[in-house]
mmCIF file of C-alpha atoms in Angstrom:
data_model
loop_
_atom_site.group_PDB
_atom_site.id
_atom_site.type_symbol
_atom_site.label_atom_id
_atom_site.label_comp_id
_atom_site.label_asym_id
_atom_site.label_seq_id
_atom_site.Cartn_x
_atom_site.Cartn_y
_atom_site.Cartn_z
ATOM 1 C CA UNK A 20 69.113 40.416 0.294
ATOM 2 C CA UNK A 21 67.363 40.900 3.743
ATOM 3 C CA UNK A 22 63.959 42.469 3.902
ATOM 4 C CA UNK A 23 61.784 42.982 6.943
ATOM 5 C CA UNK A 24 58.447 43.872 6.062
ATOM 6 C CA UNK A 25 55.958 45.133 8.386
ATOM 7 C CA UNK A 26 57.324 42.361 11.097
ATOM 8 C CA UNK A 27 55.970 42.239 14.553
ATOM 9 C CA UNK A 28 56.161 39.784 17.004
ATOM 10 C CA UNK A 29 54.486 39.031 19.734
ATOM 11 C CA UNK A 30 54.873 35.875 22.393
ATOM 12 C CA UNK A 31 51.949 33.333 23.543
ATOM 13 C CA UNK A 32 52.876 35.129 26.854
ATOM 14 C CA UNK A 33 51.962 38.777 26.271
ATOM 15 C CA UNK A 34 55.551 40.069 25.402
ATOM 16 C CA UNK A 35 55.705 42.168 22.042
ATOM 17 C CA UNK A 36 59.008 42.029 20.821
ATOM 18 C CA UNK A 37 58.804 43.716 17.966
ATOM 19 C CA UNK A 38 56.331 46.528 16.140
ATOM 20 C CA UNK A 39 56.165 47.086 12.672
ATOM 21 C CA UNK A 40 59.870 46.607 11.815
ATOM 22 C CA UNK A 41 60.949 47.659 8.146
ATOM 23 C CA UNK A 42 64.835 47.233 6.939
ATOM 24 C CA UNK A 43 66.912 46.254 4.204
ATOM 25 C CA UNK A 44 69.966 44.237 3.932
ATOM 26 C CA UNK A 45 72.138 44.548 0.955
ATOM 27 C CA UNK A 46 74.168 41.496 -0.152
ATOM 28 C CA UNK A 47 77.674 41.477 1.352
ATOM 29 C CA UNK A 48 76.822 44.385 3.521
ATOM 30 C CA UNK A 49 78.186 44.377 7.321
ATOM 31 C CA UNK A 50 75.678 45.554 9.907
ATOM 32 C CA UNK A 51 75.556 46.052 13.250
ATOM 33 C CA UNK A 52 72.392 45.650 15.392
ATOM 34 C CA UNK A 53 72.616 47.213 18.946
ATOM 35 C CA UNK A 54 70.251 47.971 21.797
ATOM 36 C CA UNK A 55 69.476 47.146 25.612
ATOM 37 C CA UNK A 56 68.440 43.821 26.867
ATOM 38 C CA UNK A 57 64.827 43.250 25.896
ATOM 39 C CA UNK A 58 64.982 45.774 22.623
ATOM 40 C CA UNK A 59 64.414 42.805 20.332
ATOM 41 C CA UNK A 60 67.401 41.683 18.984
ATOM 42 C CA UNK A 61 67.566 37.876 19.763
ATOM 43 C CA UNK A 62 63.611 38.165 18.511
ATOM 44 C CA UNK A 63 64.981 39.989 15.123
ATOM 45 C CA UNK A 64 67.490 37.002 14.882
ATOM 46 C CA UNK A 65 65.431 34.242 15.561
ATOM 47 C CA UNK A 66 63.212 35.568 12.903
ATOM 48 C CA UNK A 67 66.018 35.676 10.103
ATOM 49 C CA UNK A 68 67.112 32.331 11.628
ATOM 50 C CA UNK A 69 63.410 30.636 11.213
ATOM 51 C CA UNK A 70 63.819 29.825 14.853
ATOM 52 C CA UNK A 71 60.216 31.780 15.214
ATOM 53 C CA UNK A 72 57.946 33.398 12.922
ATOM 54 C CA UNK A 73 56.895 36.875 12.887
ATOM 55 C CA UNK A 74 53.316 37.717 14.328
ATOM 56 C CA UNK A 75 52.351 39.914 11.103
ATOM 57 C CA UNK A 76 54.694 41.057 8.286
ATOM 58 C CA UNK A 77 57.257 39.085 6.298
ATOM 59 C CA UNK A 78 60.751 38.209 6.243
ATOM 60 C CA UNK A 79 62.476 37.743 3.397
ATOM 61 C CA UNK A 80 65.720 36.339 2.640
ATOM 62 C CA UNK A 81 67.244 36.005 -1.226
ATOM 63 C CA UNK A 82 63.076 36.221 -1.956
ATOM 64 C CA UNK A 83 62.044 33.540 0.221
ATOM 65 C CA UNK A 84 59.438 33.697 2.972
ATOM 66 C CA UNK A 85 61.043 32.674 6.311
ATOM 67 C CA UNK A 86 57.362 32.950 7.910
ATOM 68 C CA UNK A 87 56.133 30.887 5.408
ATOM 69 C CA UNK A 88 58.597 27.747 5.629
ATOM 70 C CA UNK A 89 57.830 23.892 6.608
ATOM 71 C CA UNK A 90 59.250 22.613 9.236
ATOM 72 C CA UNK A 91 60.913 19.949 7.592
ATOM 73 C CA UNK A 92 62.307 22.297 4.899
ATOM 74 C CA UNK A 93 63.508 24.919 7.847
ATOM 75 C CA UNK A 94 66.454 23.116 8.134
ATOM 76 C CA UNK A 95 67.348 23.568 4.462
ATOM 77 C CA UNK A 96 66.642 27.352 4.170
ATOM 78 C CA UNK A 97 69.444 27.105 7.529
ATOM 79 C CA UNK A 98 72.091 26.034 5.135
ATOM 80 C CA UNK A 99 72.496 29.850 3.938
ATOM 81 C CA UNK A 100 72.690 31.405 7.576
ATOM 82 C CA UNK A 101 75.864 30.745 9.341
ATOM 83 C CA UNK A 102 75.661 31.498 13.306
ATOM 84 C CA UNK A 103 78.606 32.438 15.887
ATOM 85 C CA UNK A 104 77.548 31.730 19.281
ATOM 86 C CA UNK A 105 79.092 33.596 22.549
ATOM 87 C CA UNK A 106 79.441 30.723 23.841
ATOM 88 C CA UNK A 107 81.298 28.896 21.003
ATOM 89 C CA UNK A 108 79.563 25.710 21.410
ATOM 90 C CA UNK A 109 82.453 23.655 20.304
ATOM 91 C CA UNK A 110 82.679 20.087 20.974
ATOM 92 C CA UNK A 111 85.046 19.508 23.866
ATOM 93 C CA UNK A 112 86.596 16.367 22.994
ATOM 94 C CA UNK A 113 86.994 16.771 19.044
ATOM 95 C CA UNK A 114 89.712 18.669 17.386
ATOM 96 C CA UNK A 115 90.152 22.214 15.870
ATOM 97 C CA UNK A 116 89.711 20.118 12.690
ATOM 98 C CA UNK A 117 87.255 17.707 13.330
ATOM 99 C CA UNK A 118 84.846 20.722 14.917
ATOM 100 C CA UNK A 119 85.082 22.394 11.557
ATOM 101 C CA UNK A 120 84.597 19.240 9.560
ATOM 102 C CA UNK A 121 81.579 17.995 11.970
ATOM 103 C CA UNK A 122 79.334 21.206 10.235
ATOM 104 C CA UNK A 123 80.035 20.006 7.153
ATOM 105 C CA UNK A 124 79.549 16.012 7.801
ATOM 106 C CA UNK A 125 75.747 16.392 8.652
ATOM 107 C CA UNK A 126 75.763 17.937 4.960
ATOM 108 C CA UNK A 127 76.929 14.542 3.744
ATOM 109 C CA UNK A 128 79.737 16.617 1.622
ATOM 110 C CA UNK A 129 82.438 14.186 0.463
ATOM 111 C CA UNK A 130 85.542 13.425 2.570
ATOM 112 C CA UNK A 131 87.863 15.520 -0.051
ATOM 113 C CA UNK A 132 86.019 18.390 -0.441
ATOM 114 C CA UNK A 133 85.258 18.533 3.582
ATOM 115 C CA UNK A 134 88.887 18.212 4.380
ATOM 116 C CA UNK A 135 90.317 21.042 1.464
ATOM 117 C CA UNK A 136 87.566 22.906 2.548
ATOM 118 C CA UNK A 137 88.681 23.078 6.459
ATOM 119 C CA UNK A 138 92.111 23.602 5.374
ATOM 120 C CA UNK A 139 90.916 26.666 3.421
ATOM 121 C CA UNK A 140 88.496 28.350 6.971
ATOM 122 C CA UNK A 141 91.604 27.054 9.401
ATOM 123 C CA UNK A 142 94.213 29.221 7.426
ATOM 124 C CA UNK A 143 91.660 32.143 6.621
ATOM 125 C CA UNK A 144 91.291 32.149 10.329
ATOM 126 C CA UNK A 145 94.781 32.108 10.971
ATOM 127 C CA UNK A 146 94.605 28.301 13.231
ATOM 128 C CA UNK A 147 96.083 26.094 10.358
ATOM 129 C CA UNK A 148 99.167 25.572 12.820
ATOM 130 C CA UNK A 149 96.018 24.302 15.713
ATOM 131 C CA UNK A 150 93.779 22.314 14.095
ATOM 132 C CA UNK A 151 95.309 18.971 16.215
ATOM 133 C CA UNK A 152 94.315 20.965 19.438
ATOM 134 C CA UNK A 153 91.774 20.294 21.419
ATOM 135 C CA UNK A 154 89.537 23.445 22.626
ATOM 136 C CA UNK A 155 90.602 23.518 25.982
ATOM 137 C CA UNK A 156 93.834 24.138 24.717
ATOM 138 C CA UNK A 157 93.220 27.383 23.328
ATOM 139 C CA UNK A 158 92.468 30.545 24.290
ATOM 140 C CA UNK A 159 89.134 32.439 24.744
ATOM 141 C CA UNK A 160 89.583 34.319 21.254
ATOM 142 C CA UNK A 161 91.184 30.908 19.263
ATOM 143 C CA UNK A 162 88.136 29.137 20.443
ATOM 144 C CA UNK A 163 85.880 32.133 18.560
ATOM 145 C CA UNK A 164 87.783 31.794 15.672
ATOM 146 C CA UNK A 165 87.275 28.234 15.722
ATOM 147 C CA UNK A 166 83.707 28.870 16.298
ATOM 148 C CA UNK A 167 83.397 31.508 13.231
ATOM 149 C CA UNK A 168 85.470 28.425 10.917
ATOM 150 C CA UNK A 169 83.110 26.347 11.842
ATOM 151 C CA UNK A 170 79.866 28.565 10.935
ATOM 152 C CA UNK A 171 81.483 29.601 7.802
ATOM 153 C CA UNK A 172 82.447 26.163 6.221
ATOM 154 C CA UNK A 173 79.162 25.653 4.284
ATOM 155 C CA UNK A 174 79.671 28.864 2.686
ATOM 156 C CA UNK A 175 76.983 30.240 4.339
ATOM 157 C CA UNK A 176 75.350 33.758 2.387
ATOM 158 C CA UNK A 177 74.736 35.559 5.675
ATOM 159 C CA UNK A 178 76.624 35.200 9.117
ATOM 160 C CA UNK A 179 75.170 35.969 12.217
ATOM 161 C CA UNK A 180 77.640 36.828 15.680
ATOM 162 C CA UNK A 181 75.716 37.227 18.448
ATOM 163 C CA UNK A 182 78.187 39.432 20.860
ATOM 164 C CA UNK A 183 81.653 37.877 19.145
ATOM 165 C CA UNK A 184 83.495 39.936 21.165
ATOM 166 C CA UNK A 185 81.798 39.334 24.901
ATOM 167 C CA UNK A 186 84.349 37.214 26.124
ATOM 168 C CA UNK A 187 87.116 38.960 25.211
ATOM 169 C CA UNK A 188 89.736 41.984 25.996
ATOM 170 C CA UNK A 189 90.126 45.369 23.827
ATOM 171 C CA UNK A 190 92.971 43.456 21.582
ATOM 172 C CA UNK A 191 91.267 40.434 20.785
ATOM 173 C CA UNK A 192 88.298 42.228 19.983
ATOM 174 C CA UNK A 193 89.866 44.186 17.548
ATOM 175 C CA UNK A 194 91.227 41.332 16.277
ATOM 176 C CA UNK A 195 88.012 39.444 15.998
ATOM 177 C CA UNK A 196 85.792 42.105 14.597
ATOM 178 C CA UNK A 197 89.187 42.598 11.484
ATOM 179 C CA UNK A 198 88.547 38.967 11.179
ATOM 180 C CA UNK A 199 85.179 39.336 10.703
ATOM 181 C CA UNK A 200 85.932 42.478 8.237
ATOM 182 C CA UNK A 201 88.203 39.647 6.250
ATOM 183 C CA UNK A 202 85.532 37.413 6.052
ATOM 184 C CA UNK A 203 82.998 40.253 4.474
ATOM 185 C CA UNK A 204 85.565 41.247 2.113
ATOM 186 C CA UNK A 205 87.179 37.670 0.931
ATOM 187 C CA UNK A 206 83.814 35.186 1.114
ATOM 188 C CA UNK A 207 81.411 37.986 0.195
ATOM 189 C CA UNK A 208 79.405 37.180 3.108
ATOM 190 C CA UNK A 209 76.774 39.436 4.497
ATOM 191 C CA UNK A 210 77.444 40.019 8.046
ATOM 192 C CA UNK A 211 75.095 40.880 11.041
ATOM 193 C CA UNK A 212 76.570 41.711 14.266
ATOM 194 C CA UNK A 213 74.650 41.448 17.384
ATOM 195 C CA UNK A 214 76.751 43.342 20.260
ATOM 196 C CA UNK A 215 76.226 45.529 23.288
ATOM 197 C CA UNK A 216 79.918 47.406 22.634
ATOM 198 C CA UNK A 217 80.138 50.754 21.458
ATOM 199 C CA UNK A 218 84.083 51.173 21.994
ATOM 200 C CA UNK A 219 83.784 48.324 19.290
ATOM 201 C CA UNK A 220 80.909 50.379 16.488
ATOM 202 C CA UNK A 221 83.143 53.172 17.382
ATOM 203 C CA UNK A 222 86.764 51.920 16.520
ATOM 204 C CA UNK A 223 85.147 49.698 13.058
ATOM 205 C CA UNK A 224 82.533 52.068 11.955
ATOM 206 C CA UNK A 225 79.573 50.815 10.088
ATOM 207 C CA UNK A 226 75.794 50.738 9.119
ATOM 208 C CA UNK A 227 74.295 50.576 12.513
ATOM 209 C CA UNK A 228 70.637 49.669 13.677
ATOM 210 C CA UNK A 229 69.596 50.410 16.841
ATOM 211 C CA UNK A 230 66.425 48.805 18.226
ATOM 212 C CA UNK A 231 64.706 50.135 21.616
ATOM 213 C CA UNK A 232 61.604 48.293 23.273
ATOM 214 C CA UNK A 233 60.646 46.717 19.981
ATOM 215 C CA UNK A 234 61.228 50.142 17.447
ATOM 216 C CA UNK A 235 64.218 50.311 15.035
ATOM 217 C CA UNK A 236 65.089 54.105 16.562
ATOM 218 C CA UNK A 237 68.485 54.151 14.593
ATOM 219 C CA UNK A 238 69.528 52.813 11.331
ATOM 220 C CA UNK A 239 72.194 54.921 9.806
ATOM 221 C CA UNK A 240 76.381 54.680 9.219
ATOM 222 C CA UNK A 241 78.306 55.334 11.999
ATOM 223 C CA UNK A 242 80.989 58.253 11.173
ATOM 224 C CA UNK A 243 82.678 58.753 14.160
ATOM 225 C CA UNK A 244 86.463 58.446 14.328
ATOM 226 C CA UNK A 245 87.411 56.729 17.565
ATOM 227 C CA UNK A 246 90.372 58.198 18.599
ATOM 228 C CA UNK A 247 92.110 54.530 17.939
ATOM 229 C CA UNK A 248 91.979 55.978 14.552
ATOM 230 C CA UNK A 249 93.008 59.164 15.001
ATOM 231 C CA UNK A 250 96.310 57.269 16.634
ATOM 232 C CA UNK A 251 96.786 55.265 13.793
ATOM 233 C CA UNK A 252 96.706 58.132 11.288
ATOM 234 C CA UNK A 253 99.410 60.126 13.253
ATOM 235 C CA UNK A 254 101.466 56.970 13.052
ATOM 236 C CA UNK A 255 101.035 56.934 9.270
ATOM 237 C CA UNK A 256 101.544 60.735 9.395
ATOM 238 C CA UNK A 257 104.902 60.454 11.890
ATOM 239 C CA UNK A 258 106.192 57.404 9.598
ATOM 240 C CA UNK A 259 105.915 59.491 6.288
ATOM 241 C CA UNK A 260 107.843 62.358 7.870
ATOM 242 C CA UNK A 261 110.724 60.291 9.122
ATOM 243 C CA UNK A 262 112.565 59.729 6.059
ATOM 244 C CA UNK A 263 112.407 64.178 6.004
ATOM 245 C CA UNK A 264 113.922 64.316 9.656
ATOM 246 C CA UNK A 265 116.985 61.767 9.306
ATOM 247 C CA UNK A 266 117.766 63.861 5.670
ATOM 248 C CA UNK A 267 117.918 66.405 7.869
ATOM 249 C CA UNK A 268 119.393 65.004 10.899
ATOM 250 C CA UNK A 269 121.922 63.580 8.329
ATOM 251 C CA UNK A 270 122.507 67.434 6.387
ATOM 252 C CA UNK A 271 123.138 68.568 9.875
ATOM 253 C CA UNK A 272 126.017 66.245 10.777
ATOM 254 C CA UNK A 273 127.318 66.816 7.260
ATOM 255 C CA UNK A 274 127.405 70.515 7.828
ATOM 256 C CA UNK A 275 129.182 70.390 11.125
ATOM 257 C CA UNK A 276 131.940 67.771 9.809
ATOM 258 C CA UNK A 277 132.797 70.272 7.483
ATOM 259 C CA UNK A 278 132.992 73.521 9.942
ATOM 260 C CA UNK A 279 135.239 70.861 12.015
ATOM 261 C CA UNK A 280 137.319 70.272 9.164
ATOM 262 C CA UNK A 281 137.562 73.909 8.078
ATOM 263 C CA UNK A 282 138.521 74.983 11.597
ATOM 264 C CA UNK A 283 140.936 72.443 12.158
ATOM 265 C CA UNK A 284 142.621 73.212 9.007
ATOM 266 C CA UNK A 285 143.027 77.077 9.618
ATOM 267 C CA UNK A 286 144.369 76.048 12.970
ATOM 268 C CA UNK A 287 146.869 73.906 11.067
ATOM 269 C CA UNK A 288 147.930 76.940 8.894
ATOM 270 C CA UNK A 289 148.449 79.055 11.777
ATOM 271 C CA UNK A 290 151.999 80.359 13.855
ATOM 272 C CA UNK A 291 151.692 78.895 17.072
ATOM 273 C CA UNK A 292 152.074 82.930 17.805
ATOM 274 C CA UNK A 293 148.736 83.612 16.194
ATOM 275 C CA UNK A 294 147.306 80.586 17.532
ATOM 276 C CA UNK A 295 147.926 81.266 20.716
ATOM 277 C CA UNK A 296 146.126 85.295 20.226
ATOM 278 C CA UNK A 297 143.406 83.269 18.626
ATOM 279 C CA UNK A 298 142.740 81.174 21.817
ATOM 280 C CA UNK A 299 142.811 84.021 23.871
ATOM 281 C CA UNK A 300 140.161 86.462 21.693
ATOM 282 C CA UNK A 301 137.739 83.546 21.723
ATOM 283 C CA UNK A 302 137.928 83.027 25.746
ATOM 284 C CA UNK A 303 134.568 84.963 27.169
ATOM 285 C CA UNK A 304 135.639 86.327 30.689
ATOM 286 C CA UNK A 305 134.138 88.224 33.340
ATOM 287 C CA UNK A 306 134.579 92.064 32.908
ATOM 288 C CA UNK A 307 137.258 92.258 36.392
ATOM 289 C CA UNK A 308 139.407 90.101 34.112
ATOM 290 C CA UNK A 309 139.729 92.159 31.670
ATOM 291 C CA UNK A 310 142.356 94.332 33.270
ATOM 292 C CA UNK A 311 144.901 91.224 33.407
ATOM 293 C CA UNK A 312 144.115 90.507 30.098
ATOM 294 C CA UNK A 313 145.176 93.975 28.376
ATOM 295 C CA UNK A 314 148.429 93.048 30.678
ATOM 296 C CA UNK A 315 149.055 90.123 29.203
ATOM 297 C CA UNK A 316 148.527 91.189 25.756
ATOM 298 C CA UNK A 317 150.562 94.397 26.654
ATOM 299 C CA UNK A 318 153.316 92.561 27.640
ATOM 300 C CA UNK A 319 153.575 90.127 24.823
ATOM 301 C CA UNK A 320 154.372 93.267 22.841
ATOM 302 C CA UNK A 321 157.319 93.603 24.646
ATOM 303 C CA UNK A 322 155.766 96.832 26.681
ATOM 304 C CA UNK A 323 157.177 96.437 30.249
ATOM 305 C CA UNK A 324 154.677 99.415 31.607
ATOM 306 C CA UNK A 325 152.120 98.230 34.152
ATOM 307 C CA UNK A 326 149.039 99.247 33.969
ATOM 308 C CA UNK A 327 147.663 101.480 37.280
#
């Protein structure tokens, strides 16, 4: 669990980045934290990340005191956070596989376990078939995913993005932020999402925190349904109904096959006498006709009177 206590922070230079700052992180909860450049997210981060320490307050993490760490135990405590960088920060000349691995090397984990254990983030994040590539031979969103493997290797308890989805278009960001979803769900990982995109918050709803000039001035779930949603639910909706229309589409044909067959039939039956009346009563003709008609009708009777 994640508890900010009282936290503010404020820089050897003047800047206060954050003022009195109380929140709660459940385990295996996905939050995002939004707000304008200079609100205090990257401060709120560092804080969690024991990159800084708060100015008054505590943070705690799993019941330890961030604040309160050594130095040369910070990089311990670090084991637990995993970090995604919008930059990736991969290493250029290493492979898919050997980036992945590196993060688990400086651990000193055994050769067996590091290499099942790559095999198992490579395939979760759907680059099993890449990890022989090199990073400039992927695309923008592979490299992420490469860059998410890598910070979730150590089996990190939290995960921190900072703006996953900057870099990339609408597609891959839905993509990114399902992966992301995956990750909550399957490693039980508690994830914090830094990000400026509220297309994003609004198509993947969740517990949102917004800070402003240093104040949490938000912190509640975000319930609206994007209209991505409301597409996908009249898809579900259109596919349920389809098996209805072709029965009926189907019933249809049935039914006129058999009028076909019926009339057809009776048609069969019939003097070539009747048929022949039965063509003419079912021709629809413009009323000056109708005189000729009667004629003709008159005079298959065998009436030779013409009609004045």
């Amino acid at each position: 669990m994640i508890e900010f206590k009282n936290v503010s922070k404020r820089y050897k230079n003047g800047t206060n980045a954050l003022y009195d700052v109380n929140l709660t992180v459940q385990d295996g909860e996905f939050v995002y934290i939004m707000g304008p450049t200079g609100s205090g997210k990257s401060t709120l981060i560092k804080l969690l990340d024991g990159e800084e320490v708060p100015t008054s307050g505590q943070v705690l993490v799993s019941g330890i005191d961030v604040g309160r760490l050594r130095k040369s135990k910070v990089y311990l405590y670090r084991r637990k956070i995993g970090v995604v960088f919008q930059d990736y920060r991969l290493l250029p000349e290493k492979t898919v596989f050997e980036n992945v691995a590196y993060a688990l090397e400086v651990l000193d984990m055994p050769t067996d376990k590091i290499r099942k254990r790559v095999r198992e983030v490579l395939k979760l994040v759907e680059l099993a078939d890449k990890s022989n590539a090199k990073p400039r031979e992927l695309s923008g969103g592979q490299q992420q995913r490469v860059a998410i493997a890598r910070a979730i290797a150590k089996r990190p308890t939290i995960l921190i993005a900072d703006e996953p989805t900057g870099n990339l278009d609408p597609n891959m960001t839905d993509e990114m932020i399902r992966l992301l979803e995956k990750i909550n769900e399957e490693e039980k990982t508690t994830l914090l999402v830094v990000t400026h995109n509220d297309v994003m918050v609004e198509y993947h709803p969740k517990r949102t925190i917004k800070l402003d000039q240093g104040h949490i001035v938000n912190d509640k779930m975000h319930e609206n349904i994007s209209f991505y949603h409301k597409k996908q639910e009249e898809k579900a909706e259109e596919k349920a109904e389809e098996p209805v229309k072709q029965e009926a589409i189907a019933k249809e044909v049935e039914n006129s096959q058999e009028e076909y067959v019926v009339e057809n039939n009776l048609e069969d039956s019939m003097s070539e006498a009747d048929l022949q009346t039965l063509k003419i009563d079912q021709i629809v003709v413009p009323e000056d006709l109708n005189r000729t008609l009667e004629y003709v009708e008159v005079r298959q009777e065998g009436d030779t009177d013409e009609i004045h």
